[in-house]
Amino acid sequence: MGKNKRSKAYYIQSAKRQKKLESVLGQEMTGFLCTCNDNERDCVREAYNILNEFADQLYGKEEFADEQQQETSNGKDLKHIDLEKTDKTKEEGDAEHDDSETKQENEVKTDSGDPPENQKSLGPAIDNAGDSDEEESLDIEAAVKANVLELQKKNEEKHKHQRRFQQVQCGAKNCVFIRTTLKDPVPLSVAIMDDIIQNQKQRTKRLLRMIPVQKTCKAFADDIVKAVEKLSKSYFENESKTFYINIRIRNNTSLQRESLTTSFIKIIQDANSDNTPELNTPEVVLNIDVIKNVCYLGFIPEYLTKYAKYNLVALANKKKEENLTEAKTCKDMVGKDDTDHSEEQDLKTEKTLQDTLNINYSIPCVKMECKEPEISSDDDRWSQQLIAIDDIRRRYS
């Protein structure tokens, strides 16, 4: 055992290869494109928690195949095959032993001089027996191969078993793609955001946006146009809507935004002639994110209106912001009313003053005739002055 045992490094490298194969981003994938701020590990953890919670509510709990049961069943199948092989080899050995005994008996008879009975007729029978043994051996080999292929398929399915949500490297900083086995990720994201709006509870700290992706393709203009054609035909088949096109390109310089937008508008209008572009309040947004050599596509409802660009943190504080804006508007209105009231009061006071002035101006001026006292002589003047001085002394003494 010690000689045939593999080293620990072999198993570590095989696990890394398997993980790398599982984390390769390919085409025709659905999932969620998540953005964060410098903490991708925490972002992935929060995304797993919130996605698994609401997916269990909508679609039920995720079912796992018990690995031990699979291993035991595979071991039983292998043991069964080995037993069949041993039984069949025993049967073949017994048949060969019987054939050798008959040959020895015939040889003994020929040596003793007795002619072998029906020697000519036994020849073709022996040939037929050899052919039947060959056919049986071929059937056995075919059955063994079929069983081995079945076991290989089961093992491949076990190794290729995908979780409902699995992180995939997308090749851009602060961007994480989580693939899913769900056909359409939009209902799940809508349920998450409706719950956040209703309860006004912040569910994530590092995870900022979680945009559903309905399809992935290569980041070439022809491939993107073909993917948008397929999605638009299936999406606008029954009803028409107002739409808006949102394109973001990261780590890629081979695509031109203007040419893509014109081609996408034409495709969407060809899918349904009643579709009209809208810039302010569109019903649906065609969201296109290009990261390196992969394009993420999806038709997202109420992207600019209700769900605040699918920002989970902003949705949790949406009502608070609305209340603040309402309070500011009310304050502004009250201040405006006060200023209007003060202006009215100033006008009233000015009017009253003007009226009073007009009244005073209208009063006729009456001339009062003041007669000076007649003084006859100087003695009288001095006497009057002395009297006035005495009065003053009396008052202030």
XYZ file of C-alpha atoms in Angstrom:
397
model
C 0.000 0.000 0.000
C 2.824 2.364 0.807
C 4.373 2.079 -2.644
C 1.101 2.522 -4.569
C -0.246 5.326 -2.387
C -0.356 8.740 -4.071
C 1.142 11.802 -2.472
C -0.946 14.515 -0.841
C 0.108 17.055 -3.458
C -1.588 15.004 -6.183
C -4.971 15.238 -4.484
C -4.508 18.949 -3.806
C -3.745 19.656 -7.442
C -6.689 17.535 -8.647
C -9.029 19.426 -6.322
C -7.688 22.728 -7.665
C -8.237 21.568 -11.246
C -11.800 20.536 -10.473
C -12.512 23.833 -8.760
C -11.023 25.742 -11.670
C -13.178 23.844 -14.164
C -16.303 24.506 -12.105
C -15.512 28.230 -11.800
C -15.028 28.813 -15.532
C -17.472 31.317 -16.941
C -19.044 30.037 -20.133
C -21.883 30.777 -22.509
C -25.625 30.250 -22.063
C -25.466 30.817 -18.291
C -28.020 32.454 -16.003
C -27.276 34.082 -12.685
C -26.711 37.333 -10.822
C -24.054 39.983 -11.373
C -23.155 41.415 -7.963
C -21.124 44.523 -7.194
C -19.398 45.418 -3.925
C -16.783 47.707 -2.358
C -13.411 45.968 -1.936
C -14.771 42.975 0.024
C -15.644 40.285 -2.482
C -15.596 37.439 0.038
C -18.162 39.120 2.281
C -20.176 40.048 -0.795
C -20.322 36.406 -1.913
C -21.325 35.252 1.565
C -24.164 37.791 1.775
C -25.329 36.895 -1.734
C -25.446 33.186 -0.872
C -27.423 33.873 2.302
C -30.071 36.073 0.740
C -30.436 34.004 -2.432
C -30.770 30.689 -0.598
C -33.272 32.151 1.847
C -35.682 33.445 -0.786
C -35.106 30.545 -3.188
C -36.167 28.120 -0.448
C -39.349 30.158 0.012
C -40.186 30.280 -3.702
C -38.897 26.969 -5.080
C -38.422 24.796 -2.002
C -35.250 23.556 -0.386
C -32.372 22.391 -2.510
C -32.162 18.593 -2.742
C -28.759 16.948 -2.547
C -27.896 13.403 -3.544
C -26.305 11.641 -0.592
C -22.713 10.964 -1.564
C -22.402 8.005 0.762
C -25.454 6.327 -0.765
C -24.047 6.911 -4.225
C -20.692 5.470 -3.231
C -22.293 2.413 -1.617
C -24.545 1.876 -4.620
C -21.565 2.196 -6.947
C -19.626 -0.270 -4.782
C -22.517 -2.720 -4.880
C -22.709 -2.436 -8.649
C -18.980 -3.057 -8.957
C -19.176 -6.068 -6.640
C -22.118 -7.413 -8.632
C -20.139 -7.059 -11.847
C -17.126 -8.791 -10.277
C -19.300 -11.667 -9.074
C -20.840 -12.046 -12.510
C -17.368 -12.088 -14.013
C -16.174 -14.790 -11.602
C -19.293 -16.940 -12.141
C -18.979 -16.687 -15.877
C -15.279 -17.480 -15.806
C -16.053 -20.529 -13.671
C -18.664 -21.657 -16.173
C -16.230 -21.159 -19.033
C -13.569 -23.113 -17.133
C -15.980 -25.969 -16.455
C -16.977 -26.074 -20.111
C -13.358 -26.173 -21.187
C -12.687 -28.943 -18.645
C -15.567 -31.002 -20.048
C -14.314 -30.494 -23.604
C -10.822 -31.660 -22.609
C -12.251 -34.778 -20.934
C -14.239 -35.723 -24.066
C -11.151 -35.216 -26.196
C -9.112 -37.489 -23.909
C -11.799 -40.176 -24.037
C -11.837 -40.069 -27.845
C -8.053 -40.305 -27.927
C -8.138 -43.350 -25.610
C -10.703 -45.058 -27.814
C -8.632 -44.508 -30.928
C -5.525 -45.856 -29.190
C -7.357 -49.031 -28.060
C -8.436 -49.749 -31.634
C -12.139 -49.137 -31.122
C -13.394 -46.723 -33.717
C -14.916 -43.564 -32.300
C -18.687 -43.466 -32.477
C -20.072 -40.904 -34.865
C -16.663 -39.258 -35.209
C -17.751 -37.426 -38.357
C -20.964 -36.172 -36.816
C -19.175 -34.856 -33.704
C -16.954 -32.534 -35.748
C -19.579 -29.917 -36.671
C -21.134 -30.168 -33.173
C -17.792 -29.264 -31.607
C -17.455 -26.350 -34.020
C -20.939 -25.089 -33.105
C -20.099 -25.337 -29.407
C -16.981 -23.227 -29.964
C -19.030 -20.599 -31.822
C -21.623 -20.456 -29.035
C -18.868 -19.982 -26.434
C -17.447 -17.119 -28.448
C -20.885 -15.495 -28.726
C -21.452 -15.865 -24.992
C -18.089 -14.308 -24.246
C -18.904 -11.411 -26.585
C -22.265 -10.920 -24.860
C -20.558 -10.935 -21.489
C -18.003 -8.360 -22.609
C -20.742 -6.145 -24.034
C -22.743 -6.353 -20.805
C -19.675 -5.527 -18.734
C -18.877 -2.543 -20.956
C -22.459 -1.296 -20.721
C -22.380 -1.526 -16.915
C -19.050 0.269 -16.809
C -20.383 3.061 -19.027
C -23.409 3.467 -16.763
C -21.164 3.733 -13.744
C -18.999 6.288 -15.491
C -22.044 8.376 -16.341
C -23.197 8.247 -12.724
C -19.782 9.327 -11.516
C -19.694 12.163 -14.047
C -23.122 13.325 -12.923
C -21.952 13.206 -9.313
C -18.865 15.285 -10.055
C -20.765 17.652 -12.338
C -23.525 18.172 -9.808
C -24.070 21.907 -9.641
C -25.352 23.772 -6.661
C -28.308 26.076 -7.088
C -25.984 29.065 -6.651
C -22.257 28.951 -7.376
C -19.669 31.717 -7.638
C -17.856 32.151 -10.953
C -14.872 34.415 -11.593
C -15.792 37.199 -14.025
C -12.429 38.988 -14.315
C -13.194 42.458 -12.931
C -12.540 44.035 -9.578
C -15.520 44.423 -7.226
C -17.680 42.343 -9.569
C -18.881 38.821 -8.757
C -21.007 36.546 -10.918
C -23.102 33.868 -9.211
C -24.491 31.348 -11.641
C -27.742 29.533 -10.958
C -29.637 26.500 -12.179
C -32.877 28.512 -12.368
C -34.198 29.231 -15.841
C -35.139 32.839 -15.106
C -33.506 34.719 -12.194
C -35.724 37.820 -12.485
C -38.637 36.614 -10.256
C -36.238 35.788 -7.436
C -34.554 39.197 -7.530
C -37.957 40.943 -7.684
C -39.122 39.011 -4.602
C -35.986 40.045 -2.699
C -36.380 43.720 -3.547
C -40.118 43.762 -2.792
C -39.400 42.362 0.656
C -36.738 45.007 1.287
C -39.071 47.808 0.193
C -41.924 46.486 2.315
C -39.950 45.957 5.529
C -37.434 48.783 5.021
C -34.705 46.583 6.481
C -31.156 46.576 5.127
C -30.299 42.936 4.383
C -26.764 43.421 3.051
C -23.751 45.508 4.025
C -21.086 44.725 1.418
C -23.370 43.635 -1.405
C -24.588 46.753 -3.204
C -26.276 45.672 -6.438
C -27.573 42.315 -7.590
C -28.580 42.439 -11.263
C -30.251 39.341 -12.765
C -28.624 37.920 -15.906
C -30.809 35.883 -18.248
C -28.063 34.906 -20.656
C -24.320 35.109 -21.221
C -22.442 35.111 -24.518
C -19.101 36.087 -26.008
C -18.305 39.782 -26.134
C -18.454 40.110 -29.922
C -20.979 42.314 -31.684
C -22.459 39.498 -33.777
C -22.874 37.170 -30.807
C -24.471 39.892 -28.691
C -26.922 40.814 -31.451
C -27.968 37.175 -31.900
C -28.491 36.746 -28.156
C -30.583 39.933 -27.939
C -32.717 38.756 -30.872
C -33.538 35.477 -29.106
C -34.328 37.193 -25.812
C -36.462 39.933 -27.388
C -38.533 37.457 -29.412
C -39.368 35.436 -26.317
C -39.911 38.480 -24.075
C -42.020 40.712 -26.352
C -44.017 37.910 -27.905
C -47.253 38.582 -25.990
C -47.163 42.282 -25.040
C -45.487 45.548 -25.912
C -43.656 47.797 -23.464
C -41.638 50.953 -23.263
C -37.937 50.181 -23.065
C -34.559 51.701 -22.319
C -31.086 50.375 -23.188
C -28.373 50.468 -20.525
C -24.864 49.426 -21.653
C -21.762 49.188 -19.462
C -18.392 48.062 -20.770
C -15.516 47.104 -18.455
C -12.039 45.904 -19.423
C -12.941 45.804 -23.112
C -12.072 48.257 -25.888
C -13.351 46.415 -28.969
C -17.035 47.379 -28.702
C -18.724 50.678 -29.567
C -21.738 51.706 -27.528
C -23.483 53.849 -30.162
C -23.567 51.207 -32.886
C -24.850 48.627 -30.399
C -27.682 50.856 -29.173
C -28.962 51.557 -32.686
C -28.951 47.865 -33.588
C -30.697 46.926 -30.316
C -33.456 49.503 -30.840
C -34.134 48.078 -34.271
C -34.192 44.496 -32.952
C -36.629 45.306 -30.132
C -38.969 47.205 -32.427
C -38.857 44.355 -34.960
C -39.849 41.918 -32.206
C -42.948 44.030 -31.487
C -43.859 47.085 -33.513
C -45.636 48.724 -30.544
C -42.479 48.933 -28.461
C -41.355 52.509 -27.918
C -38.154 53.869 -26.342
C -38.503 55.852 -23.118
C -35.759 57.704 -21.249
C -37.374 58.714 -17.951
C -39.866 56.018 -16.855
C -39.399 52.874 -18.981
C -41.237 49.669 -18.112
C -38.325 47.428 -19.138
C -34.588 48.012 -19.374
C -32.291 45.974 -21.578
C -29.258 45.760 -19.310
C -25.980 44.804 -21.016
C -22.777 44.434 -18.991
C -19.585 43.592 -20.867
C -16.668 42.406 -18.716
C -13.538 41.352 -20.583
C -14.628 38.761 -23.164
C -18.088 37.923 -21.752
C -21.405 39.754 -22.152
C -24.223 39.572 -19.568
C -27.751 40.181 -20.893
C -31.142 40.615 -19.315
C -34.518 42.362 -19.652
C -35.118 43.938 -16.227
C -38.485 45.417 -15.159
C -38.782 48.811 -13.417
C -35.055 49.366 -13.310
C -35.140 53.177 -13.146
C -38.458 53.699 -11.356
C -39.381 51.371 -8.502
C -36.246 49.357 -7.821
C -33.630 52.147 -7.898
C -31.257 50.437 -10.349
C -31.432 47.222 -8.285
C -29.423 48.794 -5.461
C -30.303 46.839 -2.299
C -28.884 49.433 0.096
C -30.727 52.311 -1.584
C -34.006 50.363 -1.519
C -33.705 49.864 2.235
C -33.428 53.647 2.717
C -35.907 54.605 0.015
C -38.782 55.574 2.325
C -36.463 57.555 4.584
C -35.228 59.563 1.622
C -38.790 60.103 0.442
C -39.805 61.334 3.907
C -36.819 63.682 4.002
C -37.677 65.126 0.614
C -41.298 65.577 1.661
C -40.200 67.334 4.862
C -37.911 69.647 2.898
C -40.668 70.519 0.454
C -43.079 71.206 3.332
C -40.483 73.388 5.040
C -39.890 75.302 1.867
C -43.616 75.805 1.443
C -43.995 77.004 5.028
C -41.091 79.433 4.623
C -42.626 80.718 1.442
C -45.970 81.265 3.181
C -44.242 83.128 6.019
C -42.444 85.389 3.615
C -45.663 86.046 1.751
C -47.423 86.829 5.027
C -44.685 89.224 6.133
C -44.827 91.006 2.802
C -48.564 91.389 3.161
C -48.137 92.819 6.656
C -45.541 95.277 5.407
C -47.873 96.401 2.679
C -50.706 96.856 5.198
C -48.550 98.928 7.553
C -47.329 101.084 4.699
C -50.920 101.640 3.635
C -52.014 102.604 7.137
C -49.125 105.025 7.468
C -49.949 106.545 4.134
C -53.580 106.900 5.169
C -52.622 108.590 8.426
C -50.305 110.933 6.616
C -53.014 111.765 4.175
C -55.379 112.457 7.075
C -52.870 114.724 8.807
C -52.199 116.513 5.594
C -55.876 117.071 5.086
C -56.317 118.829 8.510
C -56.457 122.596 7.965
C -53.725 124.596 9.584
C -55.104 127.062 12.127
C -53.026 130.101 13.012
C -52.872 130.771 16.697
C -52.453 134.439 17.678
C -50.200 134.803 20.712
C -50.453 138.133 22.480
C -47.377 139.338 24.333
C -47.900 140.880 27.773
C -47.780 144.618 27.837
C -45.023 145.959 30.052
C -45.310 149.520 31.091
C -42.061 150.191 32.795
C -38.730 148.753 33.900
C -39.796 148.288 37.488
C -42.551 146.062 36.503
C -40.130 143.951 34.507
C -37.804 143.491 37.455
C -40.599 142.631 39.749
C -41.918 139.977 37.417
C -38.451 138.433 37.112
C -38.036 138.288 40.883
C -41.371 136.622 41.249
C -40.395 133.970 38.692
C -37.085 133.349 40.469
C -38.858 132.880 43.784
C -41.198 130.362 42.203
C -38.264 128.390 40.856
C -36.551 128.327 44.247
C -39.682 127.095 45.917
C -40.017 124.240 43.481
C -36.434 122.987 43.788
C -35.852 123.761 47.509
